[in-house]
């Protein structure tokens, strides 16, 4: 049994996100920054220092955050079937490669300039390269963009990033924990790639199976069967080195080929929103703002350097999909957010403190990554929410520049 206060603390969490969610709705702002800020205000680093009461991260909250990521990406998969993915593979490859070369490359340079060493530069590159699948998917759903043309390059690039980061995390773990054992790294990557291939085969040939399994006249059984397939597969993927996000996305694609898509979406939507709220609250709950004092300059530098590169690579990705200037600009705005994977890299950096990384470097990278996620999650959702205003200011200038360039040619 849980402690006598566990249920009360869980109640405080849900009551808090309910109140700040209502406030966000009243002032017509995205709920994401409100959930994160609420978690930070109540965590041991803020409330615990100022008052006698605080909320700490519990195993339930950590698992609830994982479930939030899984459900958000499951819903994206429901909108993106395998046939559509395969038809867009060339575009996904080109847009994803541009995104990787530009943003990972900038991160490598930034990290090496700051730390003068290869391993810290590799960690900084991963932290600034990877967009947040969970936050972007939540914003796509909330803003109603998920059925728009700009959703395809965003989702395609997220899939590319998630596949890259699955390999990246294996390599980073080997370098930090295993002292650079290339054999172990290759073995882990082989297992991860093999699991993704198995998922693709299951998505392609498994429609009759999923159709039968989900075919029930009971809403209760439909929920249980959908969750009963999604969560174990996501958990198995995570155990084998593949992110739970990309795994849940593939499960969603498998469900998308069945006749139960609408029922799954309508029944699971409230569950998704509850656990997504826990995920964003969890980001604030594990954030100590005092950590940022010594790395504010690095956070500010990274925000200034990497926000334009994400905007540019996202814009190019939209143009690769033959979108017009306005929708391509929207793709760039939507890809700026960083989140859960950067926090994982922050934790990995700490695991190498005193062994493969000097302690001060590991602590600096950890503090930088957590502060960077906080800033970029707020900035990214704000850019998406006010995309109309930004597009009105930027799009005419880009179109004018394109016209001038065309006239000169």
Short mmCIF file of C-alpha atoms in Angstrom, two decimals, residues 37-306:
data_model
loop_
_atom_site.label_atom_id
_atom_site.label_comp_id
_atom_site.label_asym_id
_atom_site.label_seq_id
_atom_site.Cartn_x
_atom_site.Cartn_y
_atom_site.Cartn_z
CA UNK A 37 5.19 26.60 -13.82
CA UNK A 38 2.78 25.01 -11.33
CA UNK A 39 5.05 21.98 -10.96
CA UNK A 40 8.04 24.22 -10.37
CA UNK A 41 6.25 26.35 -7.76
CA UNK A 42 5.23 23.28 -5.75
CA UNK A 43 8.48 21.32 -6.03
CA UNK A 44 10.97 20.87 -3.14
CA UNK A 45 13.38 23.38 -4.69
CA UNK A 46 10.92 26.30 -4.57
CA UNK A 47 8.00 25.56 -2.24
CA UNK A 48 10.23 23.34 -0.11
CA UNK A 49 12.68 26.19 0.49
CA UNK A 50 10.03 28.85 1.09
CA UNK A 51 7.37 26.88 2.97
CA UNK A 52 6.96 23.73 5.05
CA UNK A 53 5.09 21.97 2.23
CA UNK A 54 6.18 20.71 -1.19
CA UNK A 55 5.45 17.95 -3.69
CA UNK A 56 8.24 15.53 -4.60
CA UNK A 57 8.56 13.34 -7.66
CA UNK A 58 7.05 9.93 -6.93
CA UNK A 59 7.17 6.72 -8.91
CA UNK A 60 3.51 7.22 -9.87
CA UNK A 61 4.17 10.74 -11.18
CA UNK A 62 7.24 9.58 -13.13
CA UNK A 63 5.27 6.67 -14.65
CA UNK A 64 2.29 8.97 -15.27
CA UNK A 65 4.60 11.30 -17.21
CA UNK A 66 5.78 8.33 -19.31
CA UNK A 67 2.16 7.38 -19.99
CA UNK A 68 1.48 10.97 -21.07
CA UNK A 69 4.22 10.73 -23.70
CA UNK A 70 2.96 7.31 -24.84
CA UNK A 71 -0.66 8.47 -25.23
CA UNK A 72 0.27 11.72 -27.00
CA UNK A 73 2.35 9.86 -29.58
CA UNK A 74 -0.27 7.11 -29.90
CA UNK A 75 -2.72 9.80 -31.03
CA UNK A 76 -0.24 11.14 -33.58
CA UNK A 77 0.15 7.63 -34.96
CA UNK A 78 -3.62 7.36 -35.33
CA UNK A 79 -3.43 10.30 -37.78
CA UNK A 80 -0.44 8.96 -39.72
CA UNK A 81 -0.75 5.52 -41.29
CA UNK A 82 2.16 3.43 -42.59
CA UNK A 83 1.23 3.92 -46.24
CA UNK A 84 1.42 7.69 -45.81
CA UNK A 85 4.76 7.30 -44.03
CA UNK A 86 6.21 5.14 -46.82
CA UNK A 87 4.91 7.46 -49.54
CA UNK A 88 6.70 10.35 -47.81
CA UNK A 89 9.95 8.50 -47.04
CA UNK A 90 12.03 10.55 -49.49
CA UNK A 91 10.72 13.81 -48.07
CA UNK A 92 11.10 12.59 -44.49
CA UNK A 93 14.68 11.61 -45.27
CA UNK A 94 15.53 14.99 -46.83
CA UNK A 95 13.74 17.13 -44.21
CA UNK A 96 15.08 15.01 -41.35
CA UNK A 97 18.63 15.13 -42.69
CA UNK A 98 18.50 18.93 -43.04
CA UNK A 99 17.17 19.15 -39.48
CA UNK A 100 19.92 16.84 -38.19
CA UNK A 101 22.85 18.42 -40.05
CA UNK A 102 21.86 21.99 -39.15
CA UNK A 103 20.87 21.55 -35.51
CA UNK A 104 23.16 18.73 -34.39
CA UNK A 105 26.02 20.48 -36.18
CA UNK A 106 25.32 23.78 -34.45
CA UNK A 107 25.13 21.96 -31.12
CA UNK A 108 28.50 20.29 -31.71
CA UNK A 109 30.15 23.64 -32.44
CA UNK A 110 28.44 25.32 -29.48
CA UNK A 111 29.38 22.51 -27.10
CA UNK A 112 33.00 22.38 -28.25
CA UNK A 113 33.43 26.16 -28.05
CA UNK A 114 32.12 26.15 -24.47
CA UNK A 115 33.72 22.96 -23.07
CA UNK A 116 36.71 22.37 -25.39
CA UNK A 117 36.14 18.61 -25.36
CA UNK A 118 34.43 16.11 -27.68
CA UNK A 119 32.15 14.24 -25.23
CA UNK A 120 30.54 17.37 -23.71
CA UNK A 121 30.08 18.73 -27.24
CA UNK A 122 28.35 15.46 -28.24
CA UNK A 123 25.96 15.79 -25.27
CA UNK A 124 25.16 19.45 -25.97
CA UNK A 125 24.54 18.60 -29.64
CA UNK A 126 21.97 15.95 -28.69
CA UNK A 127 20.32 18.27 -26.17
CA UNK A 128 19.76 21.10 -28.68
CA UNK A 129 19.01 18.86 -31.70
CA UNK A 130 16.02 16.88 -30.54
CA UNK A 131 12.58 18.49 -30.57
CA UNK A 132 9.95 17.49 -28.04
CA UNK A 133 7.56 14.93 -29.55
CA UNK A 134 5.23 15.18 -26.56
CA UNK A 135 4.95 18.98 -26.37
CA UNK A 136 4.69 19.43 -30.15
CA UNK A 137 2.06 16.71 -30.48
CA UNK A 138 0.03 18.29 -27.64
CA UNK A 139 0.23 21.70 -29.32
CA UNK A 140 -0.70 20.20 -32.71
CA UNK A 141 -3.80 18.64 -31.17
CA UNK A 142 -4.79 21.72 -29.13
CA UNK A 143 -4.35 24.13 -32.07
CA UNK A 144 -6.16 21.83 -34.51
CA UNK A 145 -3.15 21.63 -36.82
CA UNK A 146 -2.95 17.84 -36.82
CA UNK A 147 -5.13 17.53 -39.95
CA UNK A 148 -3.39 20.45 -41.75
CA UNK A 149 -0.70 20.16 -44.42
CA UNK A 150 2.02 21.44 -42.06
CA UNK A 151 1.49 18.42 -39.79
CA UNK A 152 3.11 16.00 -42.28
CA UNK A 153 6.63 17.54 -42.33
CA UNK A 154 6.47 18.07 -38.57
CA UNK A 155 5.45 14.47 -37.87
CA UNK A 156 7.89 13.10 -40.44
CA UNK A 157 10.77 15.06 -38.92
CA UNK A 158 9.77 13.96 -35.42
CA UNK A 159 9.86 10.31 -36.54
CA UNK A 160 13.30 10.88 -38.09
CA UNK A 161 14.53 12.59 -34.91
CA UNK A 162 13.16 9.82 -32.69
CA UNK A 163 14.92 7.14 -34.75
CA UNK A 164 18.17 9.11 -34.62
CA UNK A 165 17.88 9.72 -30.89
CA UNK A 166 17.27 6.01 -30.24
CA UNK A 167 20.72 5.33 -31.70
CA UNK A 168 22.19 8.47 -30.10
CA UNK A 169 21.11 7.46 -26.58
CA UNK A 170 22.69 4.04 -27.01
CA UNK A 171 25.99 5.61 -28.12
CA UNK A 172 25.88 8.28 -25.39
CA UNK A 173 25.19 5.65 -22.72
CA UNK A 174 28.10 3.52 -23.94
CA UNK A 175 30.47 6.49 -23.94
CA UNK A 176 29.37 7.72 -20.50
CA UNK A 177 28.79 4.47 -18.65
CA UNK A 178 30.76 1.88 -20.56
CA UNK A 179 33.93 3.84 -21.14
CA UNK A 180 33.34 3.83 -24.90
CA UNK A 181 32.80 0.11 -25.51
CA UNK A 182 31.99 0.17 -29.24
CA UNK A 183 31.02 -3.53 -29.30
CA UNK A 184 28.32 -3.09 -26.67
CA UNK A 185 27.08 0.05 -28.42
CA UNK A 186 26.79 -1.76 -31.76
CA UNK A 187 24.96 -4.66 -30.12
CA UNK A 188 22.47 -2.31 -28.45
CA UNK A 189 21.92 -0.42 -31.71
CA UNK A 190 21.34 -3.69 -33.55
CA UNK A 191 18.68 -4.71 -31.03
CA UNK A 192 16.98 -1.30 -31.28
CA UNK A 193 16.96 -1.31 -35.09
CA UNK A 194 15.73 -4.92 -35.12
CA UNK A 195 12.84 -4.01 -32.82
CA UNK A 196 11.83 -1.12 -35.10
CA UNK A 197 11.86 -3.46 -38.11
CA UNK A 198 9.61 -5.90 -36.21
CA UNK A 199 7.26 -3.01 -35.42
CA UNK A 200 7.12 -1.98 -39.08
CA UNK A 201 6.30 -5.56 -40.14
CA UNK A 202 3.58 -5.76 -37.46
CA UNK A 203 2.08 -2.45 -38.61
CA UNK A 204 2.14 -3.53 -42.28
CA UNK A 205 0.74 -7.05 -41.89
CA UNK A 206 -1.09 -6.84 -38.56
CA UNK A 207 -4.26 -4.97 -39.54
CA UNK A 208 -6.53 -8.07 -39.48
CA UNK A 209 -5.16 -9.00 -36.03
CA UNK A 210 -5.67 -5.51 -34.57
CA UNK A 211 -9.13 -5.32 -36.19
CA UNK A 212 -10.21 -8.51 -34.41
CA UNK A 213 -8.63 -7.61 -31.07
CA UNK A 214 -10.25 -4.17 -30.97
CA UNK A 215 -13.62 -5.42 -32.22
CA UNK A 216 -15.76 -5.31 -29.07
CA UNK A 217 -19.09 -3.77 -28.31
CA UNK A 218 -17.90 -2.52 -24.93
CA UNK A 219 -16.17 0.86 -24.44
CA UNK A 220 -14.53 -0.53 -21.32
CA UNK A 221 -12.99 -3.46 -23.18
CA UNK A 222 -11.91 -1.24 -26.08
CA UNK A 223 -10.01 1.05 -23.68
CA UNK A 224 -8.43 -1.89 -21.89
CA UNK A 225 -7.41 -3.62 -25.11
CA UNK A 226 -5.96 -0.45 -26.70
CA UNK A 227 -4.00 0.38 -23.54
CA UNK A 228 -3.16 -3.29 -23.03
CA UNK A 229 -1.42 -3.36 -26.43
CA UNK A 230 0.13 0.12 -26.43
CA UNK A 231 1.74 0.29 -22.98
CA UNK A 232 3.47 -3.13 -22.97
CA UNK A 233 4.84 -2.57 -26.49
CA UNK A 234 6.08 0.93 -25.53
CA UNK A 235 7.62 -0.48 -22.36
CA UNK A 236 9.33 -3.28 -24.29
CA UNK A 237 10.68 -0.73 -26.76
CA UNK A 238 12.08 1.40 -23.94
CA UNK A 239 13.70 -1.65 -22.38
CA UNK A 240 15.37 -2.46 -25.72
CA UNK A 241 16.68 1.06 -26.25
CA UNK A 242 13.91 2.47 -28.48
CA UNK A 243 12.07 5.51 -27.14
CA UNK A 244 8.56 4.91 -25.86
CA UNK A 245 7.49 7.84 -28.04
CA UNK A 246 8.44 6.30 -31.37
CA UNK A 247 7.13 2.89 -30.27
CA UNK A 248 3.73 4.32 -29.31
CA UNK A 249 3.67 6.18 -32.63
CA UNK A 250 4.03 2.88 -34.51
CA UNK A 251 1.26 1.29 -32.42
CA UNK A 252 -0.96 4.25 -33.31
CA UNK A 253 -0.18 3.68 -36.98
CA UNK A 254 -1.17 0.02 -36.57
CA UNK A 255 -4.52 1.07 -35.06
CA UNK A 256 -5.03 3.70 -37.79
CA UNK A 257 -5.64 1.01 -40.40
CA UNK A 258 -8.58 -0.44 -38.47
CA UNK A 259 -12.20 0.71 -38.35
CA UNK A 260 -11.89 1.60 -34.63
CA UNK A 261 -9.86 4.81 -34.97
CA UNK A 262 -12.72 7.18 -34.20
CA UNK A 263 -13.84 5.18 -31.15
CA UNK A 264 -10.28 4.98 -29.77
CA UNK A 265 -9.78 8.74 -30.21
CA UNK A 266 -13.06 9.71 -28.57
CA UNK A 267 -12.76 7.30 -25.63
CA UNK A 268 -9.05 7.76 -24.89
CA UNK A 269 -8.93 11.56 -25.31
CA UNK A 270 -9.71 12.38 -21.64
CA UNK A 271 -7.17 9.79 -20.46
CA UNK A 272 -4.55 11.27 -22.79
CA UNK A 273 -5.15 14.79 -21.50
CA UNK A 274 -4.92 13.70 -17.84
CA UNK A 275 -1.57 11.97 -18.26
CA UNK A 276 -0.25 14.69 -20.60
CA UNK A 277 -0.95 17.19 -17.80
CA UNK A 278 1.06 15.00 -15.42
CA UNK A 279 3.94 14.95 -17.92
CA UNK A 280 4.15 18.74 -18.15
CA UNK A 281 3.69 19.13 -14.38
CA UNK A 282 6.51 16.60 -13.90
CA UNK A 283 8.92 18.76 -15.94
CA UNK A 284 8.36 21.59 -13.44
CA UNK A 285 8.47 19.21 -10.49
CA UNK A 286 12.05 18.10 -11.23
CA UNK A 287 13.34 21.58 -12.07
CA UNK A 288 15.49 23.46 -9.55
CA UNK A 289 15.67 27.11 -10.70
CA UNK A 290 18.74 27.76 -8.52
CA UNK A 291 20.69 25.43 -10.79
CA UNK A 292 20.40 28.00 -13.55
CA UNK A 293 22.35 30.76 -11.79
CA UNK A 294 25.78 29.74 -13.10
CA UNK A 295 24.59 28.67 -16.54
CA UNK A 296 22.17 31.45 -17.44
CA UNK A 297 24.66 32.80 -19.97
CA UNK A 298 24.93 29.36 -21.60
CA UNK A 299 21.16 28.90 -21.68
CA UNK A 300 20.73 32.37 -23.21
CA UNK A 301 23.48 31.70 -25.76
CA UNK A 302 21.94 28.37 -26.76
CA UNK A 303 18.46 29.87 -27.09
CA UNK A 304 19.76 32.70 -29.28
CA UNK A 305 21.83 30.33 -31.46
CA UNK A 306 19.50 27.33 -31.77
#
